[in-house]
mmCIF file of C-alpha atoms in Angstrom:
data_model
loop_
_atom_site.group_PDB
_atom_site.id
_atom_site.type_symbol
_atom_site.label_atom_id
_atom_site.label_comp_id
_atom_site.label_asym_id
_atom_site.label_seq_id
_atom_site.Cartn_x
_atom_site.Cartn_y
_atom_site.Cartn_z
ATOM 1 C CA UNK S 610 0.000 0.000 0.000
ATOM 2 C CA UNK S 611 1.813 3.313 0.692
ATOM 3 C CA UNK S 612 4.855 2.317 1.875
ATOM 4 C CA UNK S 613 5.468 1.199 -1.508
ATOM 5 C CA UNK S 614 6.954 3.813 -3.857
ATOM 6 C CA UNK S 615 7.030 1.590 -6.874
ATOM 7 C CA UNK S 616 3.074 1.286 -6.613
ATOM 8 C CA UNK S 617 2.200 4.369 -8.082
ATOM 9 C CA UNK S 618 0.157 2.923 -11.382
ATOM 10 C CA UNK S 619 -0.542 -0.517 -9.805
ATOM 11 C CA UNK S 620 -4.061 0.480 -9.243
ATOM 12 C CA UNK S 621 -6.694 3.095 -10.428
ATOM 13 C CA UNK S 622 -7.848 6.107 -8.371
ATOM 14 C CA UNK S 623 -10.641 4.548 -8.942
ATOM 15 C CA UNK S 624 -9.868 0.836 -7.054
ATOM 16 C CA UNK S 625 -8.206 2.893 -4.375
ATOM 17 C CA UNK S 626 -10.649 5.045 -3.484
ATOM 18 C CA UNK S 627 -13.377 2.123 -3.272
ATOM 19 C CA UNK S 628 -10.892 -0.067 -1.081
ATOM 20 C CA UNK S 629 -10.416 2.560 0.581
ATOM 21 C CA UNK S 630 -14.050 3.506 1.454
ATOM 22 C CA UNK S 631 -14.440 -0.505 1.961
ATOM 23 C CA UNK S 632 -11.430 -0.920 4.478
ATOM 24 C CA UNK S 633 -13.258 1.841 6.622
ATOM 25 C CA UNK S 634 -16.385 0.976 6.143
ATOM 26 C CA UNK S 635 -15.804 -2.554 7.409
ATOM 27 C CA UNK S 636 -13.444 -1.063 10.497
ATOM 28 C CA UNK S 637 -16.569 1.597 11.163
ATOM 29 C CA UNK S 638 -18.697 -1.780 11.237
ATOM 30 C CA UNK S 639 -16.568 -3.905 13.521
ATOM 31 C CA UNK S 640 -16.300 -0.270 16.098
ATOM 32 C CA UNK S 641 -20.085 0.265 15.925
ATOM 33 C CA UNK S 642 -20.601 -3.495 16.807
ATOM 34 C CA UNK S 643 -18.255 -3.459 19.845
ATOM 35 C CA UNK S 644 -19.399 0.042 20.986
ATOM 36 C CA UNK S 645 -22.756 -1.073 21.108
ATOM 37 C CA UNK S 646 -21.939 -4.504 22.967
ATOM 38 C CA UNK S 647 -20.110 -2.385 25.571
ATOM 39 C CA UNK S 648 -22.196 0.508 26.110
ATOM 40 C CA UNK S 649 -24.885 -2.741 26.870
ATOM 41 C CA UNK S 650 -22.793 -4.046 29.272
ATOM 42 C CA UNK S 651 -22.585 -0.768 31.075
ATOM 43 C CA UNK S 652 -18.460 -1.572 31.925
ATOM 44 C CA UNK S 653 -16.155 -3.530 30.144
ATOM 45 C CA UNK S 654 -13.351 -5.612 31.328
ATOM 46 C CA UNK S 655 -11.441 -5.468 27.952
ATOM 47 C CA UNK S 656 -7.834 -5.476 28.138
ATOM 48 C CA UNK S 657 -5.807 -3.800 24.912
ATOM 49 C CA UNK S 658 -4.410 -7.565 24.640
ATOM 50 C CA UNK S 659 -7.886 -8.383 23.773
ATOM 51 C CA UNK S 660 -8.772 -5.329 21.621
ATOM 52 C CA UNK S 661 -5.506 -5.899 19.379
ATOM 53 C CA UNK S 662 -5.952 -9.919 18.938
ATOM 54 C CA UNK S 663 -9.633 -9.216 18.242
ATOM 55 C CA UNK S 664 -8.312 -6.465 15.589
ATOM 56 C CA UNK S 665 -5.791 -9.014 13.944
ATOM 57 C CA UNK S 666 -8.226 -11.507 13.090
ATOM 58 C CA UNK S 667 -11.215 -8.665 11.725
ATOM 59 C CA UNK S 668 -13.417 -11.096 13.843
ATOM 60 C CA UNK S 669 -12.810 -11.727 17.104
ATOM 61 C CA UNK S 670 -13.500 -10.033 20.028
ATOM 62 C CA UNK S 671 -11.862 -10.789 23.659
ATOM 63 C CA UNK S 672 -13.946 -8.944 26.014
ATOM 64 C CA UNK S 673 -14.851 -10.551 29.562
ATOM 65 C CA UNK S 674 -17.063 -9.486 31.997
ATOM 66 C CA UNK S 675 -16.467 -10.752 35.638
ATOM 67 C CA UNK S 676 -19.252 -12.128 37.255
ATOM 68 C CA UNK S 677 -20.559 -12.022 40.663
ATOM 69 C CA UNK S 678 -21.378 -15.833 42.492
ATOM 70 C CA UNK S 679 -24.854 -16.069 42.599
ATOM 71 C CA UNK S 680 -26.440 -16.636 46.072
ATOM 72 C CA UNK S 681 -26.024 -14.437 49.062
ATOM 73 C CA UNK S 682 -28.714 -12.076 47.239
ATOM 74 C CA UNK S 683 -26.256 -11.520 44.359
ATOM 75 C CA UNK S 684 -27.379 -11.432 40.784
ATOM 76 C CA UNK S 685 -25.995 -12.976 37.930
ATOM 77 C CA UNK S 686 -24.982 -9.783 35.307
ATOM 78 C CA UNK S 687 -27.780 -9.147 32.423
ATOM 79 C CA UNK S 688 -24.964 -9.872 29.677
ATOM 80 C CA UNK S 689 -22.327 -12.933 30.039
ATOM 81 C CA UNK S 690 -19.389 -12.597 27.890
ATOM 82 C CA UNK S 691 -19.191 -10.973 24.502
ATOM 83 C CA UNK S 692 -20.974 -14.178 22.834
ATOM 84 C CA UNK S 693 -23.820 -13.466 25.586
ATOM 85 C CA UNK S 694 -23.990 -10.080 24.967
ATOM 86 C CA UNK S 695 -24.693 -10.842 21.696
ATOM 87 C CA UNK S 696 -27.337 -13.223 22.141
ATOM 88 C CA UNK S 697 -28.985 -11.031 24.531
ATOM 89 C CA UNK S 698 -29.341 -8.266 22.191
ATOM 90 C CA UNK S 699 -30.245 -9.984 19.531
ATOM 91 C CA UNK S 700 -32.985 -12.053 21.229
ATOM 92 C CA UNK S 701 -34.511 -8.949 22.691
ATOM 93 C CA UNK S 702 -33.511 -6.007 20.176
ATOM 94 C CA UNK S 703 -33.781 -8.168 16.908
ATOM 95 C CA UNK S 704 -29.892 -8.248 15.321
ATOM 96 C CA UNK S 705 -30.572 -4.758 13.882
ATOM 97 C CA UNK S 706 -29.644 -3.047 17.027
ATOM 98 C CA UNK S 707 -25.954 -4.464 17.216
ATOM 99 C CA UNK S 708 -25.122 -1.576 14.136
ATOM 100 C CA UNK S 709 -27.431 0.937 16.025
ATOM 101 C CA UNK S 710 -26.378 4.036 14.548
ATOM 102 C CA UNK S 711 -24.165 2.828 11.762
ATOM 103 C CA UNK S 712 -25.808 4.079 8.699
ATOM 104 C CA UNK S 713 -24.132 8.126 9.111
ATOM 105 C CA UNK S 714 -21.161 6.875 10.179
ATOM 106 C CA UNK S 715 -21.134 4.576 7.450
ATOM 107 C CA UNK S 716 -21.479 7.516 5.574
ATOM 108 C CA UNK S 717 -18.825 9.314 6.873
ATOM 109 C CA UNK S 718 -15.893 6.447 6.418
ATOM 110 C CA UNK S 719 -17.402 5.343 2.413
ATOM 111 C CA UNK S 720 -16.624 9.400 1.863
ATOM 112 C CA UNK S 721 -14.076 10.249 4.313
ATOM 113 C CA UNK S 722 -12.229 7.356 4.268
ATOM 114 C CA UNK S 723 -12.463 6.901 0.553
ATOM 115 C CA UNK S 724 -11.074 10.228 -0.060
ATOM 116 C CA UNK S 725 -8.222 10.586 2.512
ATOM 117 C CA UNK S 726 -7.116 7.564 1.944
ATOM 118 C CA UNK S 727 -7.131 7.038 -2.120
ATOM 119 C CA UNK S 728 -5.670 10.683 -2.502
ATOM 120 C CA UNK S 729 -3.105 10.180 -0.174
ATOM 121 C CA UNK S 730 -0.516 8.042 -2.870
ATOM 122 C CA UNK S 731 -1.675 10.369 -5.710
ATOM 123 C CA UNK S 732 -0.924 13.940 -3.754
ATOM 124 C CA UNK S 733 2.571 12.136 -2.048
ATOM 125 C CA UNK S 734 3.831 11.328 -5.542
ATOM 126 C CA UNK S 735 2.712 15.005 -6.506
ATOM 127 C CA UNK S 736 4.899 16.194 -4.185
ATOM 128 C CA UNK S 737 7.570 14.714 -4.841
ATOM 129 C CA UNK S 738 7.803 15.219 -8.064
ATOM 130 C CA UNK S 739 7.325 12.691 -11.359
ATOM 131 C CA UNK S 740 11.138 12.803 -11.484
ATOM 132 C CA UNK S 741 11.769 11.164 -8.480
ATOM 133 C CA UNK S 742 13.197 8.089 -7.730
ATOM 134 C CA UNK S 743 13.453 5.619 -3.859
ATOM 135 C CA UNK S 744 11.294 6.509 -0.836
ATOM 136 C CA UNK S 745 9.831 9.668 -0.131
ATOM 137 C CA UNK S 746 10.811 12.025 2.586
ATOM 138 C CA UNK S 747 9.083 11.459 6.076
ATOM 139 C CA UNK S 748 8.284 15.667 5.607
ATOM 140 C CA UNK S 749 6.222 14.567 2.191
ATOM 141 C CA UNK S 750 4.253 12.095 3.486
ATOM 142 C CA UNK S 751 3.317 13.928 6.393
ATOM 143 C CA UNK S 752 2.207 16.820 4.111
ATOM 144 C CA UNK S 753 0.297 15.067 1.602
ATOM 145 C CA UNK S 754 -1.460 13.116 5.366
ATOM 146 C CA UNK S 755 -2.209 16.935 5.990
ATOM 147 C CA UNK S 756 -3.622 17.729 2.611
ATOM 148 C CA UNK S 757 -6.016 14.700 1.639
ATOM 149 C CA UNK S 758 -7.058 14.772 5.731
ATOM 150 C CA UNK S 759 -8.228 18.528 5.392
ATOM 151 C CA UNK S 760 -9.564 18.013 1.496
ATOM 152 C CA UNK S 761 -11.572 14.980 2.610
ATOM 153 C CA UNK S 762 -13.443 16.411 5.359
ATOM 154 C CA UNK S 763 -14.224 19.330 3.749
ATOM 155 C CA UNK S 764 -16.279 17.301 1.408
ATOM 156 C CA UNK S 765 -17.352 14.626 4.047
ATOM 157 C CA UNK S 766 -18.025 17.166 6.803
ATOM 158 C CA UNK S 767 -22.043 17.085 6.081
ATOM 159 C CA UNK S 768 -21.575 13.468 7.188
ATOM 160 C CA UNK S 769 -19.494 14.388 10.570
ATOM 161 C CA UNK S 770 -22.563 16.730 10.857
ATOM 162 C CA UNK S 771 -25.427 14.422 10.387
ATOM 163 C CA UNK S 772 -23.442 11.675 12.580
ATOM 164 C CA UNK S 773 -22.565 13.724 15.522
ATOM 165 C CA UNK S 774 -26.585 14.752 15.225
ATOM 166 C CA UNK S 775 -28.152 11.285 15.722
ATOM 167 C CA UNK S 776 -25.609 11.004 17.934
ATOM 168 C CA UNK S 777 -26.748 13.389 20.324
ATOM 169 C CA UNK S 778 -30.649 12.433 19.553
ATOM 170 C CA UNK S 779 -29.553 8.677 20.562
ATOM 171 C CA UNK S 780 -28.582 9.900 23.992
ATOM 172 C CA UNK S 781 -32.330 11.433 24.538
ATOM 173 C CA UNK S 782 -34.349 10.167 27.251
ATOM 174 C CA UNK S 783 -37.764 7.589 26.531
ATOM 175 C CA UNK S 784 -40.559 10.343 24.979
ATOM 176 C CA UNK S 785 -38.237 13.017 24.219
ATOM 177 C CA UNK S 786 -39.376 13.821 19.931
ATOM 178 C CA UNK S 787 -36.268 13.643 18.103
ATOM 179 C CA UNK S 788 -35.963 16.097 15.106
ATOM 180 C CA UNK S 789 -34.991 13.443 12.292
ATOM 181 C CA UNK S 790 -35.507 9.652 11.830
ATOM 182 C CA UNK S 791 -32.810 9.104 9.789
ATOM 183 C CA UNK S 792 -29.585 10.007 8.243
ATOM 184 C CA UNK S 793 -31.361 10.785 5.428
ATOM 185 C CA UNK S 794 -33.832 12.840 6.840
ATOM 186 C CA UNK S 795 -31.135 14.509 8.481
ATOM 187 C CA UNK S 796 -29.475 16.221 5.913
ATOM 188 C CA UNK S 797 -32.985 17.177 4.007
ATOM 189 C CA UNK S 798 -34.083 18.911 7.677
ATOM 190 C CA UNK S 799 -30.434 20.422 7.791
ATOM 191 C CA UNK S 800 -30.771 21.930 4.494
ATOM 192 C CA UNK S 801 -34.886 22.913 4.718
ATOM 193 C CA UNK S 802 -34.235 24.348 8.222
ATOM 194 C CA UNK S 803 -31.075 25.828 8.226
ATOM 195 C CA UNK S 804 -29.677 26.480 4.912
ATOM 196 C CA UNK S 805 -27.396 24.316 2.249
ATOM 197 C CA UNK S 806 -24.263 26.088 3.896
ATOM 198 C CA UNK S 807 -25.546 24.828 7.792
ATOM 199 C CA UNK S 808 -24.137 21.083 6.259
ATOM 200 C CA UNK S 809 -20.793 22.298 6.819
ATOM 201 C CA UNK S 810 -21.291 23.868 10.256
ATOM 202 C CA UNK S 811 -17.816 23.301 12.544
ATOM 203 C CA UNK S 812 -15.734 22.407 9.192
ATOM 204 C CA UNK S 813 -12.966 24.990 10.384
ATOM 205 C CA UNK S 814 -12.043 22.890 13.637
ATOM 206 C CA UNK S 815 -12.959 19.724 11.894
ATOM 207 C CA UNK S 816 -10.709 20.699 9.515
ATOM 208 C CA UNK S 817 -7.599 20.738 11.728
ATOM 209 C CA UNK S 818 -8.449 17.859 13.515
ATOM 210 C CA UNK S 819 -8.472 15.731 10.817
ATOM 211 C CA UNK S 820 -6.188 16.870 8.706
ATOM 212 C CA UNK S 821 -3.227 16.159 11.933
ATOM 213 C CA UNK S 822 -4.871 12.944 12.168
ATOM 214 C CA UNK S 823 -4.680 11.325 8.832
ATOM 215 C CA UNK S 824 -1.326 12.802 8.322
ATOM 216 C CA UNK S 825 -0.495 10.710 11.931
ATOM 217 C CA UNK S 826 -2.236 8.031 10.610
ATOM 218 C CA UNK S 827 -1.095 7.368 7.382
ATOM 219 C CA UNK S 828 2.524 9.144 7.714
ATOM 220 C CA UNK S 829 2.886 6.567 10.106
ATOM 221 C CA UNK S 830 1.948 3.711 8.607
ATOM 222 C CA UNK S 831 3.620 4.365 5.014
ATOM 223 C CA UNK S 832 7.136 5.211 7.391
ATOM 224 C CA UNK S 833 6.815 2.349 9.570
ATOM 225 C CA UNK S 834 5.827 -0.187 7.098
ATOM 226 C CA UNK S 835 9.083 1.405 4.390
ATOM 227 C CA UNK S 836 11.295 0.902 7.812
ATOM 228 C CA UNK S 837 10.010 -2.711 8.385
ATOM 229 C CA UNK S 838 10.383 -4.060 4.860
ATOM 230 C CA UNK S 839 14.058 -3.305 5.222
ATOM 231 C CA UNK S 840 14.262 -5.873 7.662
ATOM 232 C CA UNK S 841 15.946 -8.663 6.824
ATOM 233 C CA UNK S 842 13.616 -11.745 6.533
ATOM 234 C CA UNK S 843 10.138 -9.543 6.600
ATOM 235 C CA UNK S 844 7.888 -9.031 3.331
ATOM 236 C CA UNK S 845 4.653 -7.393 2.518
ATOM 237 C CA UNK S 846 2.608 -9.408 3.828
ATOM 238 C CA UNK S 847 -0.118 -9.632 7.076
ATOM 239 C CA UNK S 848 2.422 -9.827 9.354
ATOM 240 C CA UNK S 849 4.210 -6.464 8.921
ATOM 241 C CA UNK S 850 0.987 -5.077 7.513
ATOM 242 C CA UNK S 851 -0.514 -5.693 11.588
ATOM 243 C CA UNK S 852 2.777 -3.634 12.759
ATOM 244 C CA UNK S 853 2.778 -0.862 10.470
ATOM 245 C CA UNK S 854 -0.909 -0.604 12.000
ATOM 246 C CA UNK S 855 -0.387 -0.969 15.537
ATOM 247 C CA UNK S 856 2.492 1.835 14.981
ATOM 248 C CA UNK S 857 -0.122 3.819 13.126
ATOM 249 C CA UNK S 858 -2.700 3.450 15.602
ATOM 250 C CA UNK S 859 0.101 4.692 18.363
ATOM 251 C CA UNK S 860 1.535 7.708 16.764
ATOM 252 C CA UNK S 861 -2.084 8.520 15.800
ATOM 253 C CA UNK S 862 -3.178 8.941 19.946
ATOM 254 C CA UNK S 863 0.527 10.418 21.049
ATOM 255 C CA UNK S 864 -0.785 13.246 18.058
ATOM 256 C CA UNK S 865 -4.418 12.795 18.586
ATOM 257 C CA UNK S 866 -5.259 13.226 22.700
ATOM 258 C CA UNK S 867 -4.027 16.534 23.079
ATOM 259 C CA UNK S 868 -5.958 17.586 20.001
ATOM 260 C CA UNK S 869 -9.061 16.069 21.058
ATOM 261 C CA UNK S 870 -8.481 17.160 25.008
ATOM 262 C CA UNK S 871 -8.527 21.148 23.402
ATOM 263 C CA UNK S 872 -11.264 20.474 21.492
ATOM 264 C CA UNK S 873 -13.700 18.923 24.395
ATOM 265 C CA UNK S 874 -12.640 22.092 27.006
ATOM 266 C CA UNK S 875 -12.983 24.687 23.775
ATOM 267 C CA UNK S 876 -16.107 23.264 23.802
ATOM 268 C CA UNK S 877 -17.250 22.897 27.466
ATOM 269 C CA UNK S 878 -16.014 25.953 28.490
ATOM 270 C CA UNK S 879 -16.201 29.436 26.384
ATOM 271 C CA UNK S 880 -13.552 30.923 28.767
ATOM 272 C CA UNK S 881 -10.808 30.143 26.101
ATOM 273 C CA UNK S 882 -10.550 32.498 23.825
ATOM 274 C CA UNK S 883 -8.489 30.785 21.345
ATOM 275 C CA UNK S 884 -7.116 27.637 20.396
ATOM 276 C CA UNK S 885 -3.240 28.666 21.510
ATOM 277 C CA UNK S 886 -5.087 30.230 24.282
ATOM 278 C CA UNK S 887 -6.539 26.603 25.888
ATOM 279 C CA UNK S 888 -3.648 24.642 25.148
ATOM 280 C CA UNK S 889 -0.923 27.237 27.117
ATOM 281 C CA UNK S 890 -3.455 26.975 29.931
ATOM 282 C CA UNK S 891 -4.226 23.537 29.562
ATOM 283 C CA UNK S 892 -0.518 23.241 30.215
ATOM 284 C CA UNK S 893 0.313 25.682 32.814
ATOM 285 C CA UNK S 894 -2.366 24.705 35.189
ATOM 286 C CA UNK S 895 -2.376 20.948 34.515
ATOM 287 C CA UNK S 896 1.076 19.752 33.067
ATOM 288 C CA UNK S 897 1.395 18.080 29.861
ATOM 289 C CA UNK S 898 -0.130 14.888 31.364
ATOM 290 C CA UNK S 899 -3.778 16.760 30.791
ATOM 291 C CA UNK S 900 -3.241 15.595 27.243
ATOM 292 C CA UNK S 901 -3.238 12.204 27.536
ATOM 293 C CA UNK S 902 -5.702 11.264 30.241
ATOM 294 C CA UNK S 903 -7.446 8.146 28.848
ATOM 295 C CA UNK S 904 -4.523 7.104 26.894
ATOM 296 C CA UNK S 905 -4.468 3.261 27.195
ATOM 297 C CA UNK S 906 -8.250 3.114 26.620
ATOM 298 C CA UNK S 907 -7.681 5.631 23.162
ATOM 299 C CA UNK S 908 -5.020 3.029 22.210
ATOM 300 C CA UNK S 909 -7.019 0.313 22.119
ATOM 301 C CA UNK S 910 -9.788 2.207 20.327
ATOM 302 C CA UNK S 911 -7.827 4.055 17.382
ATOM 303 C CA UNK S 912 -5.064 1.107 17.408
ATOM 304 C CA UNK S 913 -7.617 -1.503 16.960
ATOM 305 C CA UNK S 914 -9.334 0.502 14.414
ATOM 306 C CA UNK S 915 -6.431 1.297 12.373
ATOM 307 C CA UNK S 916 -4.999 -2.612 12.541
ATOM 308 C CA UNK S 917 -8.360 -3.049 11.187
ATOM 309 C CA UNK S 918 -8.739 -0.710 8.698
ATOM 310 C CA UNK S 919 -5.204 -1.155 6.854
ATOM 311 C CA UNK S 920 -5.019 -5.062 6.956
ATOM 312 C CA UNK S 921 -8.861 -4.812 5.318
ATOM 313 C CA UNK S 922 -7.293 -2.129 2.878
ATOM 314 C CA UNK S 923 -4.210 -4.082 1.811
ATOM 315 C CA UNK S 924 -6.399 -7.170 1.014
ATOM 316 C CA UNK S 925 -8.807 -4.895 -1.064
ATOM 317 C CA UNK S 926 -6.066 -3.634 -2.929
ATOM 318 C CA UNK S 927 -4.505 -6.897 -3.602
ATOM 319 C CA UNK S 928 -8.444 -7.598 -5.246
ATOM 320 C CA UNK S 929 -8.688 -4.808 -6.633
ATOM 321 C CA UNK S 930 -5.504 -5.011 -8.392
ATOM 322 C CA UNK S 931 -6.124 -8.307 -9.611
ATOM 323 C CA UNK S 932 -9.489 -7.569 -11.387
ATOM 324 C CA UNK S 933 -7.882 -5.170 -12.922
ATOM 325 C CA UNK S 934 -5.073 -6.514 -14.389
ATOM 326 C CA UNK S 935 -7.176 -9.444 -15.431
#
């Protein structure tokens, strides 16, 4: 994928963009599944041991829930296991409700992830230059991260919008009306209510965000995977595609938390009057730990997920490549 330099006409824009939108699609899928298990469960017991084995296999999950000895006036948990969990929801919530919610974010990652993702080989090798010859500079790849990160959401951000929406509607108590009943009636009440240009409400921070995490994300991965395939005895294969991922998923957080940790007090709190303004303060009056409270828990998350997401993309684009040169 984009570690490799001498891939630059192996595929279409075309097949990378749709395994690109597939890869996230599917990682959105497995998330949304194991978000809703856990928020059933009320607390998990999942250990980032578990969250990466379940993300090298794309179907496993190893999440255990202790459970109290019945007797004494004890009761046994609701939900056994991740297997009961399942069972559980699906016998009383029909099988529908283990993707509750999936259909905007779905949206989100076919656009999104399409986008940052399939421009991100085409805009590195633009960069560079058509001249150029071996691996491209770590300051490149970050750069052309940036670029497809901040072009992608600018076109996907009606999706963000719609997503964090239902989001917030999801959260509503029993009886509460909710303003849309779907992601598609979303965006039509977006636009009747508020305007075309409310779809893209928040794109300025959104923006930023993403833009420093896909270049994290996929800097990362293209830099760790070049580095690994140097190693004696290791080839492209599942193997070193599951490290470049896990180092992926790692840098991504070390970037990520204190973005997101500005973002949440911006948001909470309209005492900052800037950006710059939060983070100094963030700093002064809580030390640079501030940033990374919740670390090991945002590792498994965005690790997992990006293990996920790039062994799913590599296989698509091995597929891909071979219809097309058929």
């Amino acid at each position: 994928m984009v570690a490799d330099s001498k891939s630059k006409s192996d595929i279409s824009f075309a097949g990378t963009f749709a395994s690109s939108a597939f890869a996230a699609c599917f990682a959105e899928l497995r998330r949304s599944f194991y978000a809703m298990v856990a928020d059933s469960k009320s607390k998990s017991d999942i250990s980032l041991a578990g969250t990466f084995a379940s993300s090298a296999f794309a179907a496993c999950f190893a999440e255990l829930q202790k459970k109290p000895i019945a007797g004494d006036g004890l009761t046994l948990p609701k939900y056994k296991g991740m297997l009961g969990t399942v069972a559980t929801i699906g016998r009383e919530e029909g099988l529908a409700a283990l993707w509750k919610g999936i259909v905007p974010g779905l949206h989100r990652q076919c656009l999104f992830g399409g986008l940052r993702i399939g421009l991100y080989e085409p805009v590195k090798n633009l960069y560079v230059g058509k001249d150029f010859v071996g691996d491209a500079p770590l300051s490149k790849k970050i750069l052309a991260g940036l670029t497809t990160g901040a072009l992608a959401i600018m076109v996907a951000n009606p999706t963000d919008l719609v997503k964090v929406r239902l989001q917030a509607e999801g959260k509503l108590p029993p009886g509460v009306p909710r303003r849309y009943s779907g992601a598609l009636n979303a965006y039509s009440t977006i636009v009747k209510q508020e305007g075309f240009g409310a779809l893209w409400t928040g794109v300025g921070p959104n923006v930023a965000r993403n833009a420093i995490i896909n270049a994290a994300e996929l800097a990362s991965y293209d830099q760790v995977k070049q580095t690994i395939l140097k190693i004696p005895g290791f080839t492209d294969n599942v193997f070193t595609h599951l490290l470049s991922g896990l180092g992926a998923g790692f840098v991504a957080v070390c970037i990520g938390s204190p973005v997101d940790v500005v973002k949440s007090r911006m948001m909470g709190d309209s005492a900052y009057k800037s950006t710059i303004d939060c983070f100094v303060k963030t700093l002064k009056n809580d030390g640079p730990l501030a940033f990374y409270k919740g670390f090991i828990p945002n590792f498994g998350r965005l690790g997992s997920w990006n293990v996920i997401m790039f062994l799913t993309l590599e296989q698509a684009k091995k597929f891909v490549k071979s219809i097309e040169s058929s």
